Each structure stands twice: as structure tokens, then as C-alpha cells.
């Protein structure tokens, strides 16, 4: 009787929860229960990768990220006489509101051209893929690749050198010899748009595409908080002292490895806004006025030359958090009351 009452109460609580809460709890169950996750693989959908490059299909001018059913995925694997052992190499990356689990599977050891021909698509470098697929697919591809990359680089225990084993969901790896459990991690990075009140500071590194400028960024040092990291990075890279800063948002970013981008606006005194650039880190850093920034935001994110041979300044695309910082700065500038 008590068990029946408990089940009815649990069912009621579950119905009262939001779709989001139910989804998060279901994903957590899959991460903690290997047998449940193994069952979910048979009803889930799969995103395919090849040496960390996602599989895309082109539909006219659009690029689609296909979700293969478990049956379709097994059909591909059967062409290589591979089935169950490959399915278990997949990692859990999410689920739909209807609790259909999503997995990512890297088929890097198999012949790429055979898969592409069978599925009528191509494996595309992630740097390109993120900017050509639908906005809702970009974060999923980024997190999937980051998790696959983490597993590829953590196959051995750092203490014993013995092989580690992943759980079915891929949410952790364990070394049975040492008893150590490893969890995927992200490196915190601050990305900061500096302003003197009427201009914003944008910079470029030698490795950037020609003409691209963006906000300052750098990894947080061990022991630093976000505020300290922002102040240090701005001082190191452009020789300016931050007076105040404001948090904007955060974004997972898979390059160069899995990073948590922490976006901030920083204000420096206009009277002390002379840039002293660190040429070891930057190729150029300069102040941009409002009009120039507005024009830059209108341009396509690609390199193009002016009549004098120099490249027209352009900014990161909308999917990048740097674009959001620049857009917020423009909005803040244009909403300020005009001075008499």
C-alpha cells in the first residue's frame, strides 16, 4: 500500500515539474545508470563525426545536421562489419523534450568516403560547420566535439598510466587501478570589450583572418577570479587600467580546446586611454568609433580589400559571443541621451 502511494505521489510530482526539469533529470539518470543508457542507445539518435569533424548534408544553400536513428547508424556500421562495439563508443550529448536521447559518435577509424557516399553528405571542419549550420545546432556540435575530444585525450590515467574506461554515457572515465574518476572540464577564458565611454577597443592577432578584429581575451590564471583576470589581461595586452567592469554572458567555445568564454564590458578612463600594445600577443589594437563599429556589424564576416589594398575591418559572426559584446556596446551608446 505504501509503495503504491509513493508511486502515485512520485508520478504527481513528476507531472508538476516543467519539461526542462524532467529532461534534466532524465539526462542525469542516463549518466548515472549504464544499463538505462545502453537501452537508450537503441532508441536514440546519433550525430556522426570523423576525426572530430561533424557530418553535414547540403540542402540548396542550407547545411543540415542529420540525426541518424540507431537502426540507420547500425546499417552504416554493418558495412564495416562493426556494430555494437562502435555504438558503445558514442557519448550522450542531450535529449529532446520527448526524451529521445542524442548521442555523438566519432567514426574516425573507418573509411570516410564510404560513409559520405552512403549518407550523401560530407564531414566538415568544425570551424566552418559552426558558422554555416542553423543557430540551434551550433552549440550541440561544439559540445559534442569537445566531449569526443576529451575522451580521445584522456584514455590513460595520469597517475598510473593504465587505460581508463568511460561509462556508457561518456560523462566520466575511471581508472580501476587507482580508483580515480575523471570528469570532462572546461578552461575559463575572459573575453572583454574595453570602452573609454565613447569608443571601444578591438584587436587582432597574427593568426586571425585578414581584417578581422575582436574583443580582448585570455585564459584565467590559477587562483584568479574573473575580475582579476579581466584587469590583468587588459593591462598585459594593451597597457590600460580597468576602472570598472560588468558581466555580460558566457558561452562554451571548443577552440583551441573546450573553453568557457566569460564575456565582460570594461571601462577605462578616457584621459588614460593611450594604447600600449603587447606585440608578442597582438598584431594590432586600436579604438573604434560608434559609426565605424555600426558599419562593421553590417558587413559579412569575411575578408575583403579596399582600393588601397588594405583590408576592411570586420567582426566575428553572430554565433560568437564577441559579436554579442560589440552589439551590446552599440546599443548602449545609441541609447544614451545626447549631451547639450
XYZ file of C-alpha atoms in Angstrom:
340
model
C 0.000 0.000 0.000
C 2.767 2.388 0.960
C 4.682 1.628 -2.235
C 1.597 2.278 -4.364
C 1.032 5.573 -2.565
C 4.686 6.505 -3.079
C 4.474 5.740 -6.789
C 1.306 7.860 -7.130
C 2.987 10.719 -5.264
C 6.133 10.422 -7.409
C 4.030 10.419 -10.559
C 2.192 13.543 -9.412
C 5.454 15.346 -8.600
C 6.838 14.379 -11.995
C 3.775 15.779 -13.778
C 4.076 19.020 -11.825
C 7.676 19.540 -12.926
C 8.414 21.588 -16.013
C 9.500 19.972 -19.270
C 13.002 21.305 -18.660
C 13.282 19.796 -15.163
C 12.039 16.413 -16.376
C 14.509 16.478 -19.236
C 17.463 17.348 -16.992
C 16.572 14.614 -14.528
C 16.236 12.071 -17.313
C 19.669 13.003 -18.675
C 21.145 12.691 -15.204
C 19.648 9.208 -14.861
C 21.243 8.201 -18.160
C 24.620 9.471 -16.964
C 24.417 7.554 -13.692
C 22.839 4.293 -14.884
C 24.840 2.355 -17.503
C 22.106 -0.198 -18.199
C 19.479 2.523 -18.717
C 21.799 4.439 -21.045
C 22.593 1.281 -23.010
C 18.861 0.788 -23.554
C 18.520 4.432 -24.597
C 21.135 3.940 -27.317
C 18.740 1.600 -29.119
C 16.063 4.313 -29.355
C 18.270 7.399 -29.594
C 19.539 9.483 -32.488
C 23.181 9.842 -33.499
C 25.292 12.737 -34.741
C 28.257 11.410 -36.696
C 31.819 12.772 -36.615
C 35.006 11.698 -38.374
C 38.222 12.670 -36.600
C 36.204 15.340 -34.752
C 34.640 16.809 -37.926
C 30.808 16.712 -37.907
C 28.781 15.189 -40.721
C 26.666 17.707 -42.672
C 24.270 17.477 -45.595
C 23.660 20.313 -48.025
C 20.130 21.297 -48.998
C 20.328 24.104 -51.519
C 22.096 26.948 -49.715
C 21.496 25.425 -46.289
C 23.650 23.000 -44.344
C 21.770 20.440 -42.268
C 22.990 18.365 -39.325
C 21.317 14.972 -39.783
C 20.258 12.887 -36.804
C 20.543 9.212 -37.652
C 18.365 6.683 -35.886
C 20.026 3.767 -34.108
C 18.950 1.491 -36.987
C 20.459 3.821 -39.615
C 23.681 4.091 -37.629
C 23.941 0.301 -37.310
C 23.330 -0.062 -41.054
C 26.365 2.127 -41.750
C 28.490 0.209 -39.242
C 27.476 -3.127 -40.736
C 29.200 -2.106 -43.969
C 32.420 -2.246 -41.984
C 31.432 -5.382 -40.058
C 31.194 -3.190 -36.961
C 28.090 -2.766 -34.819
C 27.620 -2.960 -31.061
C 31.199 -2.194 -30.045
C 31.052 1.059 -32.017
C 27.676 2.114 -30.662
C 29.122 1.924 -27.150
C 31.850 4.387 -28.168
C 29.188 7.077 -28.514
C 28.709 9.827 -25.932
C 25.459 11.307 -24.639
C 25.043 14.967 -25.639
C 21.403 15.720 -24.819
C 17.820 14.741 -25.469
C 14.618 16.131 -26.927
C 11.678 17.352 -24.850
C 10.095 13.972 -25.608
C 13.143 12.242 -24.017
C 14.650 10.966 -27.242
C 18.353 10.835 -26.325
C 21.006 12.301 -28.623
C 24.451 10.734 -28.960
C 27.629 11.708 -30.787
C 29.784 9.042 -32.410
C 33.211 9.518 -33.998
C 33.917 7.088 -36.837
C 37.468 8.302 -37.441
C 38.886 4.789 -37.774
C 36.516 3.949 -40.634
C 36.739 4.944 -44.304
C 35.374 8.471 -44.600
C 34.474 8.381 -48.299
C 32.293 5.277 -47.872
C 30.228 6.953 -45.129
C 29.916 10.212 -47.090
C 28.811 8.369 -50.205
C 26.271 6.251 -48.333
C 24.711 9.198 -46.474
C 25.130 11.793 -49.266
C 26.955 14.419 -47.241
C 30.398 15.358 -46.030
C 32.412 15.607 -42.824
C 33.185 19.299 -42.365
C 35.777 21.045 -40.223
C 34.045 22.334 -37.085
C 35.314 25.906 -37.534
C 33.375 26.100 -40.782
C 30.433 23.994 -39.622
C 29.621 26.248 -36.658
C 29.006 29.203 -38.946
C 27.006 27.544 -41.729
C 24.506 25.412 -39.794
C 21.340 26.625 -38.079
C 21.978 28.540 -34.868
C 20.327 25.904 -32.697
C 22.709 23.222 -33.994
C 25.966 25.119 -33.388
C 26.086 24.684 -29.564
C 25.257 20.994 -29.862
C 28.041 20.369 -32.387
C 30.507 22.346 -30.269
C 29.733 20.479 -27.054
C 29.678 17.115 -28.848
C 33.093 17.679 -30.391
C 34.518 18.922 -27.090
C 33.333 15.777 -25.296
C 34.655 13.484 -28.037
C 37.996 15.309 -27.957
C 38.192 14.979 -24.160
C 37.684 11.216 -24.332
C 40.315 10.914 -27.052
C 42.899 12.698 -24.889
C 42.067 11.025 -21.566
C 42.376 7.359 -22.396
C 45.062 6.806 -19.764
C 45.293 7.603 -16.067
C 47.702 10.439 -15.299
C 48.781 8.721 -12.066
C 49.179 5.052 -13.068
C 49.419 5.198 -16.859
C 46.778 2.473 -17.011
C 43.878 2.664 -19.501
C 40.740 4.433 -18.293
C 37.205 3.243 -19.083
C 34.312 5.524 -19.913
C 30.823 4.970 -18.594
C 28.165 4.307 -21.248
C 27.004 7.937 -21.350
C 30.556 9.240 -21.618
C 30.095 11.636 -18.703
C 33.229 10.338 -16.946
C 36.190 7.966 -17.178
C 37.597 5.805 -14.409
C 40.936 4.167 -13.668
C 40.223 0.964 -11.777
C 43.873 0.620 -10.738
C 43.997 3.963 -8.896
C 40.287 4.458 -8.185
C 40.430 7.899 -9.780
C 37.387 9.151 -11.684
C 37.967 11.811 -14.341
C 35.282 14.270 -15.448
C 35.283 16.498 -18.544
C 36.500 20.001 -17.789
C 36.470 23.413 -19.426
C 39.119 26.123 -19.230
C 37.764 29.543 -18.161
C 38.564 32.377 -20.575
C 37.674 36.041 -20.113
C 36.701 37.980 -23.235
C 36.481 41.714 -22.673
C 35.231 44.649 -24.706
C 37.087 47.710 -23.436
C 35.499 51.154 -23.779
C 36.573 54.665 -22.835
C 32.968 55.828 -22.805
C 32.699 56.841 -26.471
C 34.916 54.348 -28.292
C 35.559 50.618 -27.998
C 38.880 48.861 -28.293
C 39.219 45.969 -30.734
C 42.325 43.998 -31.609
C 43.651 41.263 -33.853
C 46.268 38.531 -33.603
C 48.558 37.482 -36.485
C 46.640 34.201 -36.814
C 43.304 35.952 -37.471
C 41.793 36.134 -40.969
C 42.823 39.407 -42.661
C 40.785 42.372 -41.451
C 39.092 40.624 -38.509
C 39.034 42.481 -35.181
C 37.548 41.268 -31.935
C 37.483 41.818 -28.179
C 40.469 41.033 -25.966
C 40.592 37.546 -24.478
C 42.797 35.324 -22.375
C 42.789 32.307 -20.083
C 42.222 32.797 -16.367
C 45.303 32.052 -14.277
C 45.088 29.584 -11.402
C 43.711 31.341 -8.319
C 42.269 34.312 -10.219
C 38.665 35.419 -10.121
C 37.023 36.864 -13.222
C 37.590 40.489 -12.208
C 41.307 39.907 -11.633
C 41.665 38.069 -14.947
C 39.971 40.892 -16.886
C 42.156 43.571 -15.304
C 45.349 41.573 -15.862
C 44.573 40.720 -19.497
C 43.736 44.329 -20.394
C 46.896 45.573 -18.668
C 49.078 42.904 -20.328
C 47.732 43.228 -23.850
C 47.057 46.962 -24.294
C 48.605 48.651 -21.243
C 45.353 50.082 -19.879
C 43.970 50.021 -16.338
C 40.343 48.952 -15.942
C 38.256 51.253 -13.763
C 35.094 49.143 -13.682
C 33.658 46.090 -15.385
C 30.286 44.443 -15.955
C 29.492 40.799 -16.692
C 27.546 40.193 -19.905
C 27.141 36.471 -20.656
C 29.013 33.206 -21.147
C 29.445 30.728 -23.982
C 31.067 27.362 -24.440
C 33.701 27.559 -27.168
C 35.528 24.469 -28.482
C 38.694 26.240 -29.712
C 41.567 25.707 -29.090
C 40.177 23.225 -26.568
C 36.978 23.220 -24.542
C 36.676 26.736 -23.080
C 34.084 28.637 -21.082
C 34.077 32.161 -22.523
C 33.125 34.691 -19.823
C 32.153 37.921 -21.549
C 32.531 41.318 -19.849
C 32.428 45.012 -20.616
C 35.290 47.047 -19.124
C 35.579 50.802 -18.757
C 38.849 52.760 -18.756
C 39.350 56.478 -18.215
C 39.251 58.487 -21.426
C 42.141 60.585 -20.101
C 44.266 57.436 -19.775
C 43.239 55.632 -22.936
C 46.526 55.634 -24.846
C 47.148 52.087 -26.054
C 50.491 50.437 -25.340
C 50.170 47.205 -27.292
C 51.953 43.979 -26.391
C 53.335 42.945 -29.784
C 54.104 39.439 -28.523
C 50.355 38.771 -28.267
C 48.727 41.186 -30.710
C 49.310 42.374 -34.260
C 47.157 45.471 -33.877
C 44.875 47.119 -31.334
C 43.007 50.379 -31.811
C 39.976 52.399 -30.829
C 36.844 52.216 -32.978
C 34.188 54.940 -33.022
C 30.472 54.199 -32.973
C 29.912 54.840 -36.691
C 32.776 52.547 -37.715
C 31.510 49.767 -35.437
C 27.952 50.064 -36.765
C 29.246 49.788 -40.332
C 31.420 46.819 -39.359
C 28.456 44.953 -37.915
C 26.614 45.296 -41.226
C 29.384 43.559 -43.173
C 29.584 39.860 -43.897
C 32.174 38.131 -41.680
C 34.843 37.664 -44.332
C 37.990 39.342 -45.618
C 37.735 41.948 -48.371
C 40.177 44.597 -49.591
C 39.791 48.343 -50.018
C 41.071 50.255 -53.069
C 44.390 50.943 -51.337
C 44.986 47.228 -50.755
C 44.242 47.275 -47.028
C 41.564 45.031 -45.572
C 38.200 46.410 -44.480
C 37.648 45.809 -40.731
C 35.076 43.138 -39.928
C 33.941 41.441 -36.739
C 33.178 37.886 -35.570
C 29.863 36.407 -36.764
C 26.682 36.373 -34.712
C 27.352 32.910 -33.270
C 30.422 34.211 -31.403
C 29.995 35.904 -28.041
C 32.375 38.676 -29.164
C 29.696 39.750 -31.648
C 27.204 39.978 -28.787
C 29.575 42.190 -26.778
C 30.076 44.556 -29.715
C 26.329 44.674 -30.425
C 25.599 45.431 -26.743
C 28.112 48.276 -26.774
C 26.442 49.830 -29.833
C 23.039 49.516 -28.194
C 24.319 51.152 -25.024
C 25.915 54.011 -26.992
C 22.815 54.709 -29.066
C 20.501 54.635 -26.046
C 22.465 57.301 -24.159
C 20.835 60.748 -24.026
C 22.546 63.317 -26.204
C 24.642 65.936 -24.357
C 23.615 69.528 -24.756
